[in-house]
Each structure stands twice: as structure tokens, then as C-alpha cells.
Amino acid sequence: MRKPFVAGNWKMNTDSETCVSLAKSIASGSREVAGEGVKVAVCPPFVYLQAVARVLSASSIAVGAQDLYTESKGAFTGEISALMIKDIGCSYVLCGHSERRHVIGESDELINKKVTTAINGGLLPIFCVGEMLEEREASRTSEVVSGQIKNGLASLSAEKISAVTVAYEPVWAIGTGLTATPQQAQEVHALIRELLAEMYGGQPAEEIPILYGGSVKPENAAELMAERDINGLLVGGASLKADDFVAIIKAVA
Ligand code: PGA
């Protein structure tokens, strides 16, 4: 049985003190369930990864980066490689988060390279997809999400796909307080599962965790998780408050 998975995306938040106190509070609050009934990961900013990884080394909480570069080393000023992320004790990395797609301007092609680089570097990518509000309103959700899945996972073998976690995050629900209803989320999760089955076969597709993200809170975590194809949650704002994040972890466990 696949365990539910809750990942926290801290985005560009915390500082050298609050990253440590937040990690400590999450670890102590979730001690009884993290790693047992539920897999948990947090994704702090690059500069605090090592401090957070150190604090969490004695816990069952994994650490992930929020991005990576597609080369392993060399003259790429400002970039961070999969090897470096792995070297400091991280296991996960977010790829194609909506803010990287829409604020920074990452393409499907670049995101595909990042997913592949992450896997080849021994990391577990959390590959994010999701439509914008105007795309949903124009009934283009399936087309947009299908394109992101096909292009983002292009050329990835059936063997490598087992390292991937997919996260469906409708852009209109991220940081807005507007959550997709469990039915709206399930509809897209089922579509993603179907596409994965076409690409990799039914059994591998069943095993790929598909997380929902977008204004997840302690109050809506359990109802989202009750849907068949929602296997976990990717949490932004609420992962910065230890009490809320722990309540979400417990609601899912
Ligand atoms: P949110 O962010 O929970 O603050 O909506 C989710 C995300 O961007 O991963």
C-alpha cells in the first residue's frame, strides 16, 4: 500500500533562525505519524537546505530543494546541481512549480530536462502541473494539463517514472485561498492517471503518487484525500505554520 505523502513548499520564506525553529516544531509535532502513516517532506530555500537537513536528520521527514539546474557542474553562475542537492542530504526536488513556469518563464522542455536530470542525479522529482484561471474558464484544463504531462515526462522510461511524484496544482488555487473542490481535483487527477497509464501501463500508473496543491489547509486536507486519485498534498502557505502543517499531516495519516 502506498503511503500518503505531504510535502511543504516554503518558497522564498524563512530566515536562518526561523527555518530551524519551523523544522524543529514540525518534527516534534508530527513525530508519531511522520514516516509511519504518512511520508513527509519539506522544501526550504536553497541557502537553508543544509541547516534544515541537519535538524531533520534524526526525524523521518525528508528534505527537498525547490529547483535544480540541468548540468552537473561547471560555468553556470548562480545555479545549483542535482549532485549538490543530493550531497547535502536532500532526497526530493520540485520541478516545474507554477511560479517557475509563470513567473520565471520555464518551458515544458526545460522542465523535462530538470525532471530527467533529477532522476539521473539520484533525486526524486515532484513534478508540478496545473492550468491557469483563463485556461479553466475556456474549458482548456484537460488540454493544458495533458500537454504539461506529455511534454514534461517526454522520453522518460518506465523504469525512471517510478522515481516521480506528480503534483496537480491549479494556478488559480495557489496562494489565493481558493481551493479546488475535491471533485474538481479528482477529475484532473483521474485524467493524469489515465494519461500515465497510456504512457507507462496501468500498474506503473497506479503506483505513481499524484498530490494535490493549491490552498490546502487543515480544514480541507481530509476531504481532498478522500478522493480516489489524490495520494497526497503539496502545501505552500500552510506549511510555514508548524501547527497547520502538523494538523494537515495528521489529517492525512
Ligand atoms: P499554497 O501553495 O498552499 O500557498 O496555495 C501551494 C504551492 O504553491 O505549492
Short mmCIF file of C-alpha atoms and ligand atoms in Angstrom, two decimals:
data_model
loop_
_atom_site.label_atom_id
_atom_site.label_comp_id
_atom_site.label_asym_id
_atom_site.label_seq_id
_atom_site.Cartn_x
_atom_site.Cartn_y
_atom_site.Cartn_z
CA MET A 1 0.00 0.00 0.00
CA ARG A 2 1.28 3.41 -0.98
CA LYS A 3 1.54 5.79 1.98
CA PRO A 4 0.02 9.24 1.60
CA PHE A 5 2.63 11.95 1.04
CA VAL A 6 2.57 15.51 2.40
CA ALA A 7 5.20 17.95 1.12
CA GLY A 8 5.68 21.53 2.28
CA ASN A 9 6.95 24.15 -0.15
CA TRP A 10 8.38 27.04 1.84
CA LYS A 11 9.02 29.09 -1.34
CA MET A 12 11.15 32.23 -0.70
CA ASN A 13 10.31 32.40 3.01
CA THR A 14 12.01 31.94 6.43
CA ASP A 15 15.46 33.11 7.55
CA SER A 16 18.43 31.44 9.23
CA GLU A 17 16.63 31.28 12.58
CA THR A 18 13.02 30.63 11.58
CA CYS A 19 13.94 27.83 9.16
CA VAL A 20 15.44 25.89 12.06
CA SER A 21 12.63 26.61 14.52
CA LEU A 22 9.98 25.72 11.93
CA ALA A 23 11.72 22.43 11.08
CA LYS A 24 12.06 21.56 14.78
CA SER A 25 8.40 22.29 15.52
CA ILE A 26 7.22 20.25 12.53
CA ALA A 27 9.45 17.32 13.53
CA SER A 28 8.30 17.28 17.14
CA GLY A 29 4.63 17.84 16.31
CA SER A 30 4.49 15.05 13.73
CA ARG A 31 6.82 12.57 15.44
CA GLU A 32 4.19 9.89 15.99
CA VAL A 33 2.90 9.81 12.42
CA ALA A 34 5.68 11.01 10.10
CA GLY A 35 7.24 8.05 8.34
CA GLU A 36 4.62 5.70 9.82
CA GLY A 37 1.20 6.51 8.37
CA VAL A 38 2.40 9.29 6.09
CA LYS A 39 5.54 10.31 4.19
CA VAL A 40 6.55 13.92 4.88
CA ALA A 41 8.99 16.26 3.15
CA VAL A 42 9.80 19.96 3.38
CA CYS A 43 11.36 22.12 0.67
CA PRO A 44 13.15 25.15 2.16
CA PRO A 45 15.04 27.78 0.14
CA PHE A 46 18.45 26.60 -1.16
CA VAL A 47 20.51 28.57 1.36
CA TYR A 48 18.77 26.92 4.32
CA LEU A 49 18.65 23.36 2.99
CA GLN A 50 21.69 22.22 4.89
CA ALA A 51 20.58 23.71 8.22
CA VAL A 52 17.13 22.14 7.85
CA ALA A 53 18.57 18.79 6.71
CA ARG A 54 20.75 18.79 9.84
CA VAL A 55 17.79 19.47 12.14
CA LEU A 56 15.68 16.80 10.45
CA SER A 57 18.39 14.14 10.15
CA ALA A 58 17.14 12.37 13.28
CA SER A 59 13.49 12.54 12.12
CA SER A 60 11.57 10.71 9.39
CA ILE A 61 11.00 13.95 7.49
CA ALA A 62 12.75 14.20 4.13
CA VAL A 63 14.17 17.42 2.69
CA GLY A 64 13.80 18.65 -0.87
CA ALA A 65 15.04 21.57 -2.96
CA GLN A 66 12.67 23.85 -4.87
CA ASP A 67 14.57 23.74 -8.16
CA LEU A 68 17.79 22.49 -9.78
CA TYR A 69 19.89 23.14 -12.86
CA THR A 70 20.25 20.73 -15.77
CA GLU A 71 24.05 20.45 -15.71
CA SER A 72 26.13 18.65 -13.10
CA LYS A 73 28.93 21.26 -12.70
CA GLY A 74 30.86 24.00 -14.43
CA ALA A 75 30.49 27.61 -15.51
CA PHE A 76 26.81 28.18 -14.68
CA THR A 77 26.92 31.15 -12.33
CA GLY A 78 24.21 31.09 -9.70
CA GLU A 79 22.91 27.62 -10.50
CA ILE A 80 22.68 24.52 -8.25
CA SER A 81 23.14 20.94 -9.47
CA ALA A 82 21.38 17.70 -8.55
CA LEU A 83 24.69 16.41 -7.21
CA MET A 84 24.98 19.34 -4.79
CA ILE A 85 21.40 18.90 -3.61
CA LYS A 86 21.96 15.19 -3.06
CA ASP A 87 25.33 15.84 -1.41
CA ILE A 88 23.78 17.84 1.44
CA GLY A 89 21.25 15.16 2.29
CA CYS A 90 18.18 16.05 0.22
CA SER A 91 16.09 13.41 -1.48
CA TYR A 92 13.41 15.43 -3.31
CA VAL A 93 13.32 18.35 -5.73
CA LEU A 94 10.36 20.32 -7.08
CA CYS A 95 10.33 20.59 -10.89
CA GLY A 96 8.06 22.85 -12.88
CA HIS A 97 6.31 24.56 -9.99
CA SER A 98 3.77 27.05 -11.31
CA GLU A 99 5.82 30.02 -10.09
CA ARG A 100 8.80 28.77 -12.08
CA ARG A 101 6.60 28.24 -15.12
CA HIS A 102 4.70 31.52 -14.95
CA VAL A 103 6.88 33.97 -13.01
CA ILE A 104 10.35 32.79 -14.09
CA GLY A 105 9.19 31.56 -17.52
CA GLU A 106 10.33 27.91 -17.56
CA SER A 107 9.20 25.90 -20.59
CA ASP A 108 7.96 22.30 -20.71
CA GLU A 109 11.19 21.42 -22.47
CA LEU A 110 13.37 22.83 -19.69
CA ILE A 111 11.19 21.21 -17.03
CA ASN A 112 11.55 17.87 -18.85
CA LYS A 113 15.34 18.25 -18.69
CA LYS A 114 15.13 19.08 -14.99
CA VAL A 115 12.99 16.00 -14.22
CA THR A 116 15.43 13.77 -16.11
CA THR A 117 18.49 15.41 -14.52
CA ALA A 118 16.97 14.99 -11.05
CA ILE A 119 16.38 11.26 -11.57
CA ASN A 120 19.79 10.69 -13.12
CA GLY A 121 21.31 12.51 -10.13
CA GLY A 122 19.55 10.23 -7.65
CA LEU A 123 16.84 12.69 -6.60
CA LEU A 124 13.07 12.16 -6.53
CA PRO A 125 11.35 14.88 -8.58
CA ILE A 126 7.98 16.30 -7.55
CA PHE A 127 6.80 17.31 -11.00
CA CYS A 128 4.12 20.04 -10.91
CA VAL A 129 1.40 20.75 -13.47
CA GLY A 130 -1.74 22.88 -13.48
CA GLU A 131 -3.90 25.19 -15.54
CA MET A 132 -4.35 28.97 -15.18
CA LEU A 133 -7.75 30.51 -14.44
CA GLU A 134 -8.33 31.71 -18.00
CA GLU A 135 -7.49 28.23 -19.30
CA ARG A 136 -10.04 26.62 -16.94
CA GLU A 137 -12.64 29.21 -17.91
CA ALA A 138 -12.03 28.46 -21.58
CA SER A 139 -12.55 24.70 -20.85
CA ARG A 140 -8.91 24.05 -21.70
CA THR A 141 -7.91 22.34 -18.43
CA SER A 142 -7.51 18.83 -19.90
CA GLU A 143 -5.61 20.08 -22.93
CA VAL A 144 -3.21 22.18 -20.84
CA VAL A 145 -2.56 19.55 -18.16
CA SER A 146 -2.20 16.76 -20.77
CA GLY A 147 0.37 18.82 -22.66
CA GLN A 148 2.34 19.53 -19.49
CA ILE A 149 2.34 15.83 -18.53
CA LYS A 150 3.31 14.56 -22.00
CA ASN A 151 6.00 17.18 -22.60
CA GLY A 152 7.31 17.25 -19.05
CA LEU A 153 7.75 13.48 -18.93
CA ALA A 154 8.82 13.04 -22.57
CA SER A 155 11.41 10.28 -23.13
CA LEU A 156 11.26 9.17 -19.51
CA SER A 157 11.44 5.38 -19.35
CA ALA A 158 9.01 3.20 -17.41
CA GLU A 159 11.85 2.38 -15.06
CA LYS A 160 12.56 6.04 -14.31
CA ILE A 161 8.94 7.07 -13.86
CA SER A 162 8.83 5.17 -10.57
CA ALA A 163 11.01 7.94 -9.07
CA VAL A 164 8.45 10.62 -9.96
CA THR A 165 5.70 12.15 -7.83
CA VAL A 166 3.24 14.26 -9.82
CA ALA A 167 1.59 17.31 -8.23
CA TYR A 168 -1.57 18.84 -9.70
CA GLU A 169 -1.75 22.48 -8.67
CA PRO A 170 -4.35 24.62 -10.43
CA VAL A 171 -2.65 28.02 -10.71
CA TRP A 172 -5.85 29.83 -9.67
CA ALA A 173 -5.84 27.94 -6.36
CA ILE A 174 -2.23 28.65 -5.38
CA GLY A 175 -1.90 31.18 -2.57
CA THR A 176 -5.37 32.54 -3.26
CA GLY A 177 -7.38 30.80 -0.55
CA LEU A 178 -9.50 29.32 -3.38
CA THR A 179 -9.16 25.53 -3.18
CA ALA A 180 -10.35 23.28 -5.98
CA THR A 181 -13.31 21.27 -4.74
CA PRO A 182 -12.45 17.62 -4.12
CA GLN A 183 -14.49 16.77 -7.25
CA GLN A 184 -12.68 19.31 -9.43
CA ALA A 185 -9.33 18.00 -8.22
CA GLN A 186 -10.32 14.33 -8.60
CA GLU A 187 -11.43 14.94 -12.19
CA VAL A 188 -7.98 16.19 -13.16
CA HIS A 189 -6.17 13.58 -11.07
CA ALA A 190 -8.13 10.84 -12.88
CA LEU A 191 -7.17 12.38 -16.22
CA ILE A 192 -3.49 12.43 -15.19
CA ARG A 193 -3.72 8.80 -14.05
CA GLU A 194 -5.26 7.83 -17.39
CA LEU A 195 -2.51 9.59 -19.33
CA LEU A 196 0.17 7.92 -17.21
CA ALA A 197 -1.50 4.56 -17.90
CA GLU A 198 -1.35 5.26 -21.65
CA MET A 199 2.31 6.19 -21.36
CA TYR A 200 3.54 3.56 -18.89
CA GLY A 201 0.82 0.93 -18.45
CA GLY A 202 -1.87 0.54 -15.81
CA GLN A 203 0.19 -0.87 -12.97
CA PRO A 204 3.01 1.72 -13.01
CA ALA A 205 0.38 4.47 -13.36
CA GLU A 206 -1.45 3.20 -10.26
CA GLU A 207 1.77 3.41 -8.28
CA ILE A 208 2.73 6.99 -9.18
CA PRO A 209 1.66 9.30 -6.34
CA ILE A 210 -0.41 12.28 -7.53
CA LEU A 211 -0.52 15.11 -5.00
CA TYR A 212 -2.99 17.99 -4.96
CA GLY A 213 -1.76 21.51 -4.20
CA GLY A 214 -3.42 24.91 -4.00
CA SER A 215 -4.61 26.49 -0.73
CA VAL A 216 -4.51 23.24 1.21
CA LYS A 217 -5.39 23.86 4.87
CA PRO A 218 -6.08 21.69 7.93
CA GLU A 219 -9.81 22.17 7.23
CA ASN A 220 -9.80 20.74 3.68
CA ALA A 221 -7.00 18.16 3.83
CA ALA A 222 -9.11 15.14 4.77
CA GLU A 223 -11.87 15.76 2.21
CA LEU A 224 -9.33 16.14 -0.60
CA MET A 225 -7.56 12.96 0.49
CA ALA A 226 -10.84 11.04 0.44
CA GLU A 227 -10.81 11.17 -3.39
CA ARG A 228 -9.60 8.04 -5.15
CA ASP A 229 -6.76 9.53 -7.16
CA ILE A 230 -5.48 12.07 -4.62
CA ASN A 231 -2.50 10.44 -2.94
CA GLY A 232 -1.09 13.34 -1.01
CA LEU A 233 -0.83 17.12 -0.70
CA LEU A 234 1.66 19.81 -1.69
CA VAL A 235 1.29 22.64 0.78
CA GLY A 236 2.59 26.20 0.41
CA GLY A 237 1.34 28.87 2.84
CA ALA A 238 0.09 26.45 5.49
CA SER A 239 3.48 24.67 5.58
CA LEU A 240 5.02 27.84 7.08
CA LYS A 241 2.89 27.49 10.21
CA ALA A 242 4.04 24.43 12.15
CA ASP A 243 0.65 23.90 13.80
CA ASP A 244 -1.22 23.99 10.49
CA PHE A 245 1.28 21.77 8.70
CA VAL A 246 1.26 19.24 11.53
CA ALA A 247 -2.56 19.29 11.53
CA ILE A 248 -2.51 18.54 7.77
CA ILE A 249 -0.02 15.70 8.27
CA LYS A 250 -2.25 14.23 10.99
CA ALA A 251 -5.40 14.64 8.90
CA VAL A 252 -3.78 12.59 6.15
CA ALA A 253 -2.07 9.90 8.29
P1 PGA B 1 -0.44 27.34 -1.39
O1 PGA B 1 0.77 26.96 -2.37
O2 PGA B 1 -0.67 26.15 -0.50
O3 PGA B 1 0.05 28.54 -0.62
O4 PGA B 1 -1.62 27.63 -2.25
C1 PGA B 1 0.88 25.69 -2.92
C2 PGA B 1 2.11 25.59 -3.80
O5 PGA B 1 2.43 26.56 -4.49
O6 PGA B 1 2.78 24.55 -3.84
#
